PDB file of C-alpha atoms in Angstrom:
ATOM      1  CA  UNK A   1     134.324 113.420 -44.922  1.00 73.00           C
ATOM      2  CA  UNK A   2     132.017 110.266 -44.978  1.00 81.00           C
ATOM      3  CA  UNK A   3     134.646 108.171 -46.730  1.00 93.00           C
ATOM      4  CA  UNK A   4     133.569 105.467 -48.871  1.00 95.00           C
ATOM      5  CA  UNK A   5     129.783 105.182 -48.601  1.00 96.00           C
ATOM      6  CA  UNK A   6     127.775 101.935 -49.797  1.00 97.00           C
ATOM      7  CA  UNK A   7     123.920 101.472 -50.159  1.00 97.00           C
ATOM      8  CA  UNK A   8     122.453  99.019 -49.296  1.00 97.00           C
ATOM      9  CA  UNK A   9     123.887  97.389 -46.640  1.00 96.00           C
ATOM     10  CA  UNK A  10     122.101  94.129 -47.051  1.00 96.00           C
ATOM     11  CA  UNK A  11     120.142  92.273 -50.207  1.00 96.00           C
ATOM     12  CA  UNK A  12     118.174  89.348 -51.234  1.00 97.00           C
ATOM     13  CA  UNK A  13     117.730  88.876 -54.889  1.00 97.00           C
ATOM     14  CA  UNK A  14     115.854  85.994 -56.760  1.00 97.00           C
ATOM     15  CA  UNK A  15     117.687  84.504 -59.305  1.00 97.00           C
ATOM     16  CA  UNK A  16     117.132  86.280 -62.739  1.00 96.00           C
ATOM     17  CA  UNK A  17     116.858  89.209 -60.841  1.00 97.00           C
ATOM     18  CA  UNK A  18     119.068  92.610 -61.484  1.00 96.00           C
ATOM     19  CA  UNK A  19     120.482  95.314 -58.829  1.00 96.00           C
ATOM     20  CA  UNK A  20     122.272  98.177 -58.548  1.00 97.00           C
ATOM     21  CA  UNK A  21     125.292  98.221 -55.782  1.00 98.00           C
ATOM     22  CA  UNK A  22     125.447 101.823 -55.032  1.00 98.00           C
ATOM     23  CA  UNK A  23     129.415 103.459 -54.182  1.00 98.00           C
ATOM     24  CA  UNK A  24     129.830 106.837 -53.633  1.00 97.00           C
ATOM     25  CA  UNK A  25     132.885 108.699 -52.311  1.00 96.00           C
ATOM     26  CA  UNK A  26     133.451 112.245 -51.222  1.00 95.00           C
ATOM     27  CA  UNK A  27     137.512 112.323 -51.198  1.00 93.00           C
ATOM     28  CA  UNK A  28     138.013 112.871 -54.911  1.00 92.00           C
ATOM     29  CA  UNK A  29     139.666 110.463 -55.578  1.00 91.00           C
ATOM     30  CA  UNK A  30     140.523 108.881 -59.163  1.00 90.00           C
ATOM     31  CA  UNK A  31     140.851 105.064 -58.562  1.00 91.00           C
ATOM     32  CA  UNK A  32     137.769 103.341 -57.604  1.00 92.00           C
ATOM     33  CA  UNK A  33     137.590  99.741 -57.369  1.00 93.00           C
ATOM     34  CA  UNK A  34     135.426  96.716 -56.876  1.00 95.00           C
ATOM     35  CA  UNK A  35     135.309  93.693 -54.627  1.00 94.00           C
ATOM     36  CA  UNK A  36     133.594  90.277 -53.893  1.00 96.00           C
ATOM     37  CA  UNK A  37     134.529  88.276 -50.740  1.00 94.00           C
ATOM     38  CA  UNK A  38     133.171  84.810 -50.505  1.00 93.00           C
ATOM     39  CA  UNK A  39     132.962  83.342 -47.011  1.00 86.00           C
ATOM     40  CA  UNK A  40     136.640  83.121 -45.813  1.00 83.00           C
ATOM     41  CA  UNK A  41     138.022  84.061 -48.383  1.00 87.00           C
ATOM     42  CA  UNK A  42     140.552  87.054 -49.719  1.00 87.00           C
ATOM     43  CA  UNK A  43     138.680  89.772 -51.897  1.00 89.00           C
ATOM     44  CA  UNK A  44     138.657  89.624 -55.856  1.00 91.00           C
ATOM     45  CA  UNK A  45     138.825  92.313 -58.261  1.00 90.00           C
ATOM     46  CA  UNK A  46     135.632  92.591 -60.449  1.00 95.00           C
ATOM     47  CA  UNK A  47     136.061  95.915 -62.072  1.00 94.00           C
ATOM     48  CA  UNK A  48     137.528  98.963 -61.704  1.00 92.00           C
ATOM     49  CA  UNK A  49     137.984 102.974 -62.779  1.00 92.00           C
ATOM     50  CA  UNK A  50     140.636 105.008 -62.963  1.00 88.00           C
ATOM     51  CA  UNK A  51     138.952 107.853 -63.899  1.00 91.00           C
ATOM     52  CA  UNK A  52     135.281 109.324 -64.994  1.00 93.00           C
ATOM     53  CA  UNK A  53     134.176 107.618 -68.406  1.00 94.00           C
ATOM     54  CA  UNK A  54     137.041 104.808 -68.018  1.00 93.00           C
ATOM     55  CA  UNK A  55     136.256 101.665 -66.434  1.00 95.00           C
ATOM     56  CA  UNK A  56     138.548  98.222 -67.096  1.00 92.00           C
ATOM     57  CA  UNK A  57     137.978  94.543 -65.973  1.00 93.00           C
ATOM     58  CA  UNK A  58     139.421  93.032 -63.245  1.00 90.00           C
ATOM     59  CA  UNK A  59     139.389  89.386 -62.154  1.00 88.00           C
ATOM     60  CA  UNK A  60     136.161  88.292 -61.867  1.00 94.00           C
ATOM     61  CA  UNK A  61     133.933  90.461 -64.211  1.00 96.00           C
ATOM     62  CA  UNK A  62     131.647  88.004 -65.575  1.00 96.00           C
ATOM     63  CA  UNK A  63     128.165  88.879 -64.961  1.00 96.00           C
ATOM     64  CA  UNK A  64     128.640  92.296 -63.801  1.00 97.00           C
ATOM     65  CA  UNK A  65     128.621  95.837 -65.165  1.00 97.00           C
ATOM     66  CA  UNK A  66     129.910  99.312 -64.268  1.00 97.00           C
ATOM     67  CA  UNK A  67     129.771 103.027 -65.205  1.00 95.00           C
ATOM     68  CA  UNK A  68     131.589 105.787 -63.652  1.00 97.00           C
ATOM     69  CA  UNK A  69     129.924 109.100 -65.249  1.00 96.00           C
ATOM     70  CA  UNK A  70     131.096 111.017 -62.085  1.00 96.00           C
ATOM     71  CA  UNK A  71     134.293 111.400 -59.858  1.00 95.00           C
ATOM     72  CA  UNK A  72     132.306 110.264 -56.769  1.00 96.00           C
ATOM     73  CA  UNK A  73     129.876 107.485 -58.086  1.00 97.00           C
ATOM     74  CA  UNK A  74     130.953 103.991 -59.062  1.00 98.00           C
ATOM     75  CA  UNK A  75     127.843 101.838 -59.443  1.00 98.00           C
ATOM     76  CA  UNK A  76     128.312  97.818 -60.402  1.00 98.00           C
ATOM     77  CA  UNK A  77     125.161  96.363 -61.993  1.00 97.00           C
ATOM     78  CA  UNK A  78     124.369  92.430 -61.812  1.00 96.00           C
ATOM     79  CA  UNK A  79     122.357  91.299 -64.054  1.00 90.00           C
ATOM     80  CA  UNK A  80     120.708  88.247 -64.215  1.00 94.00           C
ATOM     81  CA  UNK A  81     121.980  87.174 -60.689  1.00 95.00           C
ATOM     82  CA  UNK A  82     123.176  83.934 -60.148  1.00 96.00           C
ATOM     83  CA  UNK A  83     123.452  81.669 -56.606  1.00 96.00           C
ATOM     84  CA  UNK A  84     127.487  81.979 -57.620  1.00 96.00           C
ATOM     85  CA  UNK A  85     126.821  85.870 -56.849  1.00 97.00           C
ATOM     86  CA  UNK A  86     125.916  85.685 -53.379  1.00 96.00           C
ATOM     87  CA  UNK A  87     129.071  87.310 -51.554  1.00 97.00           C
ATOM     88  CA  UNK A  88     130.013  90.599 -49.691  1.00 97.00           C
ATOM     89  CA  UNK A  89     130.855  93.550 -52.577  1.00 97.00           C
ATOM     90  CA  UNK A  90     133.677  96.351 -51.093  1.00 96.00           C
ATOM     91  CA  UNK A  91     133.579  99.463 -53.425  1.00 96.00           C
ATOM     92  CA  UNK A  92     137.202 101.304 -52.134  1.00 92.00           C
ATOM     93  CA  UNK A  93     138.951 103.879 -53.722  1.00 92.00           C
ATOM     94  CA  UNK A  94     142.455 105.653 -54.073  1.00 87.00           C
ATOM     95  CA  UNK A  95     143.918 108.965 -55.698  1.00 79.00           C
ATOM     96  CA  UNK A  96     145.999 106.389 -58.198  1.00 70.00           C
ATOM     97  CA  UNK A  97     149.097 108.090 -56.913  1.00 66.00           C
ATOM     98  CA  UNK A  98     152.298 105.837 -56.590  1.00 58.00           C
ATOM     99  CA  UNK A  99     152.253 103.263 -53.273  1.00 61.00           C
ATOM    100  CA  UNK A 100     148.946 105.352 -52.498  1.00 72.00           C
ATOM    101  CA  UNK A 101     146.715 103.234 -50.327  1.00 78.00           C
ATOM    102  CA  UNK A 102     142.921 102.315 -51.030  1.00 82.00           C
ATOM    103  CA  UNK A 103     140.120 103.330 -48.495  1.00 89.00           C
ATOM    104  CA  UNK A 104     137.038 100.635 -48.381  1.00 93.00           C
ATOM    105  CA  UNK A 105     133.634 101.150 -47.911  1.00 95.00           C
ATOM    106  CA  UNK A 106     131.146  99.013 -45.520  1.00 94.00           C
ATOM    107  CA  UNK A 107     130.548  96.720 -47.510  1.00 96.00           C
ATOM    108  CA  UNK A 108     126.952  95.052 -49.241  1.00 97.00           C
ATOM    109  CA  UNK A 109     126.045  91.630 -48.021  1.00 96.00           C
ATOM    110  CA  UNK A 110     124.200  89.960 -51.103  1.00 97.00           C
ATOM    111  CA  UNK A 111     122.278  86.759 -51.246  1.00 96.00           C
ATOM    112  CA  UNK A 112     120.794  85.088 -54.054  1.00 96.00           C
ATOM    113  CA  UNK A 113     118.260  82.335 -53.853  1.00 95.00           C
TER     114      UNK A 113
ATOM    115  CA  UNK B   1     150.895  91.183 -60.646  1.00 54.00           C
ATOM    116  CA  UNK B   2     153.252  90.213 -57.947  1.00 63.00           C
ATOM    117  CA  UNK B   3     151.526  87.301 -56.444  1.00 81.00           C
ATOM    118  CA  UNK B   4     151.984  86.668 -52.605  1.00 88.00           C
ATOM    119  CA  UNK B   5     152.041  83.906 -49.796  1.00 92.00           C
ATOM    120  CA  UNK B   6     151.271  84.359 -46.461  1.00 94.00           C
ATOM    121  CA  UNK B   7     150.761  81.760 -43.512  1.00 96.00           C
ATOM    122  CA  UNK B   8     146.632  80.757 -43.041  1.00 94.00           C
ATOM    123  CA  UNK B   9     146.401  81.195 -39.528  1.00 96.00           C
ATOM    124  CA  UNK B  10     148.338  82.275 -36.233  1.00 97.00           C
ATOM    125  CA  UNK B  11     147.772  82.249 -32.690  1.00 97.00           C
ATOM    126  CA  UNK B  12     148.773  84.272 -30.062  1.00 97.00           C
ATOM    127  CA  UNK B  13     148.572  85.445 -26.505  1.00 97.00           C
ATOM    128  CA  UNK B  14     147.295  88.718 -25.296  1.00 97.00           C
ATOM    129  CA  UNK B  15     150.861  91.402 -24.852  1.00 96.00           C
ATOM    130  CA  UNK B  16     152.962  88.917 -27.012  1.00 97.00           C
ATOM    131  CA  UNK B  17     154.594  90.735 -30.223  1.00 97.00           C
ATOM    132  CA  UNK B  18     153.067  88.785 -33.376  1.00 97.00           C
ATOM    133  CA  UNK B  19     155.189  88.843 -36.429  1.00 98.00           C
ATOM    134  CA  UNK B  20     153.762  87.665 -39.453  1.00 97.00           C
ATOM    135  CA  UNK B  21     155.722  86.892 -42.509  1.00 96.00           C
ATOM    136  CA  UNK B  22     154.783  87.749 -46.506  1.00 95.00           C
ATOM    137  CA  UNK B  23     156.566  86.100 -49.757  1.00 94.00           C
ATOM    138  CA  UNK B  24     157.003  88.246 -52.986  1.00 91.00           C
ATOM    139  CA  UNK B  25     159.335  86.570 -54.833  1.00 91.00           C
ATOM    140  CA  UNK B  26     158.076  88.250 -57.956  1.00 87.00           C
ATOM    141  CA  UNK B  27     158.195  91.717 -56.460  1.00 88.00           C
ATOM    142  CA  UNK B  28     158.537  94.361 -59.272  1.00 85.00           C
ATOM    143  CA  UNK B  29     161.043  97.451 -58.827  1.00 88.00           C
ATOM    144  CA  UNK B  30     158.156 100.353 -58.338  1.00 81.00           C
ATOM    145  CA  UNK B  31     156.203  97.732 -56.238  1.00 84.00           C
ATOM    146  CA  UNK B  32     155.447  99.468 -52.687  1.00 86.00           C
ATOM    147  CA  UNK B  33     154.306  96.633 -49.714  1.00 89.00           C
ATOM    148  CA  UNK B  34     150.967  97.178 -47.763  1.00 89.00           C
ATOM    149  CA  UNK B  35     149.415  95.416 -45.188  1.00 92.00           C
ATOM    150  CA  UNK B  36     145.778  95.894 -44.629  1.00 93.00           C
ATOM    151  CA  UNK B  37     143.300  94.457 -41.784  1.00 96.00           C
ATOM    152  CA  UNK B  38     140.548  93.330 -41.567  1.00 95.00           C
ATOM    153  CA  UNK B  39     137.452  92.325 -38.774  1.00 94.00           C
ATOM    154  CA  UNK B  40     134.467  90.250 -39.529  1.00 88.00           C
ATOM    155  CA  UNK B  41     131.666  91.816 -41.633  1.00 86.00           C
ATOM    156  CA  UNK B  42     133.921  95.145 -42.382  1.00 91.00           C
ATOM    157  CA  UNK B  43     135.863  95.942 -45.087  1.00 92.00           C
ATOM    158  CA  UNK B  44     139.884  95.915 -45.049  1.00 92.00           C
ATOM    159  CA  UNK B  45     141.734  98.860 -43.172  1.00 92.00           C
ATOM    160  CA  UNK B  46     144.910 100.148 -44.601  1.00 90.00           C
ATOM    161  CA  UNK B  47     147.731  99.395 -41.578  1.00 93.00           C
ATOM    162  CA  UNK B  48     151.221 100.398 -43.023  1.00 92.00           C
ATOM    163  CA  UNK B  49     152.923 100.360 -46.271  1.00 89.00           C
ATOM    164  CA  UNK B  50     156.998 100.411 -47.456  1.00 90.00           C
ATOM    165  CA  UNK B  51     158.998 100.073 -49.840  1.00 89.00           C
ATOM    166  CA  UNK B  52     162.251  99.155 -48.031  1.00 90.00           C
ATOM    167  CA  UNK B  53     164.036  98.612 -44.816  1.00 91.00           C
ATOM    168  CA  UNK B  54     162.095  99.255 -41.964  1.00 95.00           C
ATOM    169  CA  UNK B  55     158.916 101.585 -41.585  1.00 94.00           C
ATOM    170  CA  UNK B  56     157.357 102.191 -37.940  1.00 95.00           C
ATOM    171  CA  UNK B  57     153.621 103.457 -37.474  1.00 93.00           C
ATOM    172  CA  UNK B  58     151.643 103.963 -33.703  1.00 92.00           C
ATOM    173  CA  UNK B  59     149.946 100.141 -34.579  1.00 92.00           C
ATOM    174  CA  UNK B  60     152.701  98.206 -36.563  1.00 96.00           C
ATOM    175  CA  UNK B  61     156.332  98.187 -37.799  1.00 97.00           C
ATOM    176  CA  UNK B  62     157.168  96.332 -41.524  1.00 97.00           C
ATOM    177  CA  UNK B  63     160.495  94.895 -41.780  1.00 97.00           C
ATOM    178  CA  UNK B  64     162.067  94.755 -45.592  1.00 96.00           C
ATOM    179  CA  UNK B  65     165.034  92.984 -46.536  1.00 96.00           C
ATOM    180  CA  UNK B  66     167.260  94.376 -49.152  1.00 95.00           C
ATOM    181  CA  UNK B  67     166.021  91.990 -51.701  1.00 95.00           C
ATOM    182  CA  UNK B  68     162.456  92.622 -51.219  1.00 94.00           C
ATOM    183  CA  UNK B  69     161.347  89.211 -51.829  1.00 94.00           C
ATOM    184  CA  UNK B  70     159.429  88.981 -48.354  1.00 95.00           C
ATOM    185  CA  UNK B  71     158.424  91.414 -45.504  1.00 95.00           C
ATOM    186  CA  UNK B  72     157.103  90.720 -42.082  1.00 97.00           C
ATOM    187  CA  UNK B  73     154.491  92.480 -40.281  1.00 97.00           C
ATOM    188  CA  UNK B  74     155.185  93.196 -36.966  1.00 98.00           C
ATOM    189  CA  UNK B  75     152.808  94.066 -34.396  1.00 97.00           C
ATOM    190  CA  UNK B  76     153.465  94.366 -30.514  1.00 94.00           C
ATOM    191  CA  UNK B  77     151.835  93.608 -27.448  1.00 93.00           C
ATOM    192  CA  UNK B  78     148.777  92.781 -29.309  1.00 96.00           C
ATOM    193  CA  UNK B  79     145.373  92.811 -27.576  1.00 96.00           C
ATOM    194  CA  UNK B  80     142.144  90.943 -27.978  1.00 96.00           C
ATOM    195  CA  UNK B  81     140.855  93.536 -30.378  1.00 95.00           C
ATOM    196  CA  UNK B  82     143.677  92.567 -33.241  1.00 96.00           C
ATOM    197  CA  UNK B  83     141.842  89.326 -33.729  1.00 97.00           C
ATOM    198  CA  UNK B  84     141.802  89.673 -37.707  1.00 97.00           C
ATOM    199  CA  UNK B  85     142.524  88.801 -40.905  1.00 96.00           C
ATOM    200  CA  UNK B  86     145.382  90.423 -42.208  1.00 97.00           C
ATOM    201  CA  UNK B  87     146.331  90.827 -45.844  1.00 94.00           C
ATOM    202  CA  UNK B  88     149.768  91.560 -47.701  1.00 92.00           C
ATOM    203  CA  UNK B  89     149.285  92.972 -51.077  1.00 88.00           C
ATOM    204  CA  UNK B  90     152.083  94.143 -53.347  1.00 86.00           C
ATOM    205  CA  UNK B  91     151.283  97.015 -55.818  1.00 75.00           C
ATOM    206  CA  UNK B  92     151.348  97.212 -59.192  1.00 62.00           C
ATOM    207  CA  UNK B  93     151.967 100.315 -60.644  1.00 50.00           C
ATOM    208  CA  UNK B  94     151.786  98.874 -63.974  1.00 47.00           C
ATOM    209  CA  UNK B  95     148.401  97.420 -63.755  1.00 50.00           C
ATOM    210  CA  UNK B  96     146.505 100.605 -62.810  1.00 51.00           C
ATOM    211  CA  UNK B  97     147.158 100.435 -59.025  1.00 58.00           C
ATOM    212  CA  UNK B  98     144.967  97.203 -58.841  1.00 65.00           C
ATOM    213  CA  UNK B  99     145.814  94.770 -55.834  1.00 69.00           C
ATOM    214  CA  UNK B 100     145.679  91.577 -55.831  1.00 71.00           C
ATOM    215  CA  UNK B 101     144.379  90.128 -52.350  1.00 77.00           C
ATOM    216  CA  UNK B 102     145.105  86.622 -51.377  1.00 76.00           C
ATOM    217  CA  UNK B 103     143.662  84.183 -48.526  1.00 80.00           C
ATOM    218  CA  UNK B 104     145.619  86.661 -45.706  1.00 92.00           C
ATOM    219  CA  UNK B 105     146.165  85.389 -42.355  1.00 96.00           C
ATOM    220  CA  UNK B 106     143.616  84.772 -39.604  1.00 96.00           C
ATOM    221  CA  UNK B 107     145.126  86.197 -36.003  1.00 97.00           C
ATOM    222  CA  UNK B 108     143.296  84.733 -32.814  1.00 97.00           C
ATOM    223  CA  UNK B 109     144.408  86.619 -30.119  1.00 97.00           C
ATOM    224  CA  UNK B 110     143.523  84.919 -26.923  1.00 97.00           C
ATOM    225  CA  UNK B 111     143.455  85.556 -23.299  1.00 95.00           C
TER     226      UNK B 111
END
């Protein structure tokens, strides 16, 4: 199994400017979540799914979108990206089960100017 | 969610047993404890979870009172290579298995 897989690793975006962070995990899993880290700091919830065709907001959603259409894809969507974006986005993801732990992916380093 | 506090920082000295200490105060009764780590530019790796007493793993040990209002992460003889950040979340069933992740604590290891 490859995990948690994230594409790309690293990004540069003007400001206006919209992306796709690509997730993708092969464990089937139900729960799939995403991160931001700022520079030393703990990560923040921006959305997450816990299944296909049900996503719910976190704690930092503003400015971002998801979709989860399949099990294994969980794709966040910035639009209109912002300086205040720049961070590292985890994707991770969990079978929702009871004390069940999540599994994180590499990681995308994103910088807007 | 069950917030937590952990210390920002600790040093230590390569084979010395680090213990590192989380408050839940808030803890809720189906709330399991997990401590994840994590290394520069990577992102967190689960380390052990419990829900009570004590819970031993080949890297770590977690030490649970009966009240479940803290836990300490334990981990022994550490090495250069545990330099990290390390993170105690508290789950929340309730809340659609989301975890909250505070500032965690940053380990230096040194020689």
């Amino acid at each position: 199994n490859a995990g948690v897989t994230q594409t790309p690793k690293f990004r540069i975006l003007k400001i206006g400017q919209s992306m796709t962070l690509q997730c993708t995990q092969d464990m089937n899993h139900n729960y799939m979540y995403w991160y931001r880290q700022d520079p030393g700091m703990g990560l923040k919830l921006i959305y997450y799914s816990v299944g296909a065709g049900i996503t719910d907001k976190g704690e930092v959603p503003n400015g971002y979108n998801v979709s989860r259409s399949t099990t294994e894809d969980f794709p966040l969507r910035l639009e209109l990206a912002a300086p205040s974006q720049t961070s590292v986005y985890f994707c991770a993801s969990t079978t929702g089960g009871p004390g069940d732990t999540q599994y994180f992916g590499p990681g995308t380093r994103l910088t807007v100017l | 969610l069950a917030k937590t506090t952990q210390p920002i920082s600790m040093d230590s000295y390569e084979g010395q047993e680090v213990n590192i200490t989380c408050s839940h105060n808030n803890i809720a009764t189906n709330d399991y404890i997990t401590w994840y780590q994590q290394f520069p530019s990577q992102g967190p790796r689960f380390i052990i979870q419990g829900y009570k007493t004590k819970v031993t793993n080949e890297v770590a040990s977690l030490f649970i009172p009966a009240d479940r209002k803290s836990s300490t992460l334990s981990l022994p003889r550490v090495s250069l290579s545990d330099t990290a950040v390390y993170y105690c979340l508290v789950g929340d069933k309730a809340a659609g298995n989301k975890l909250t992740f505070g500032g965690g604590t940053r380990v230096l290891v040194k020689p």
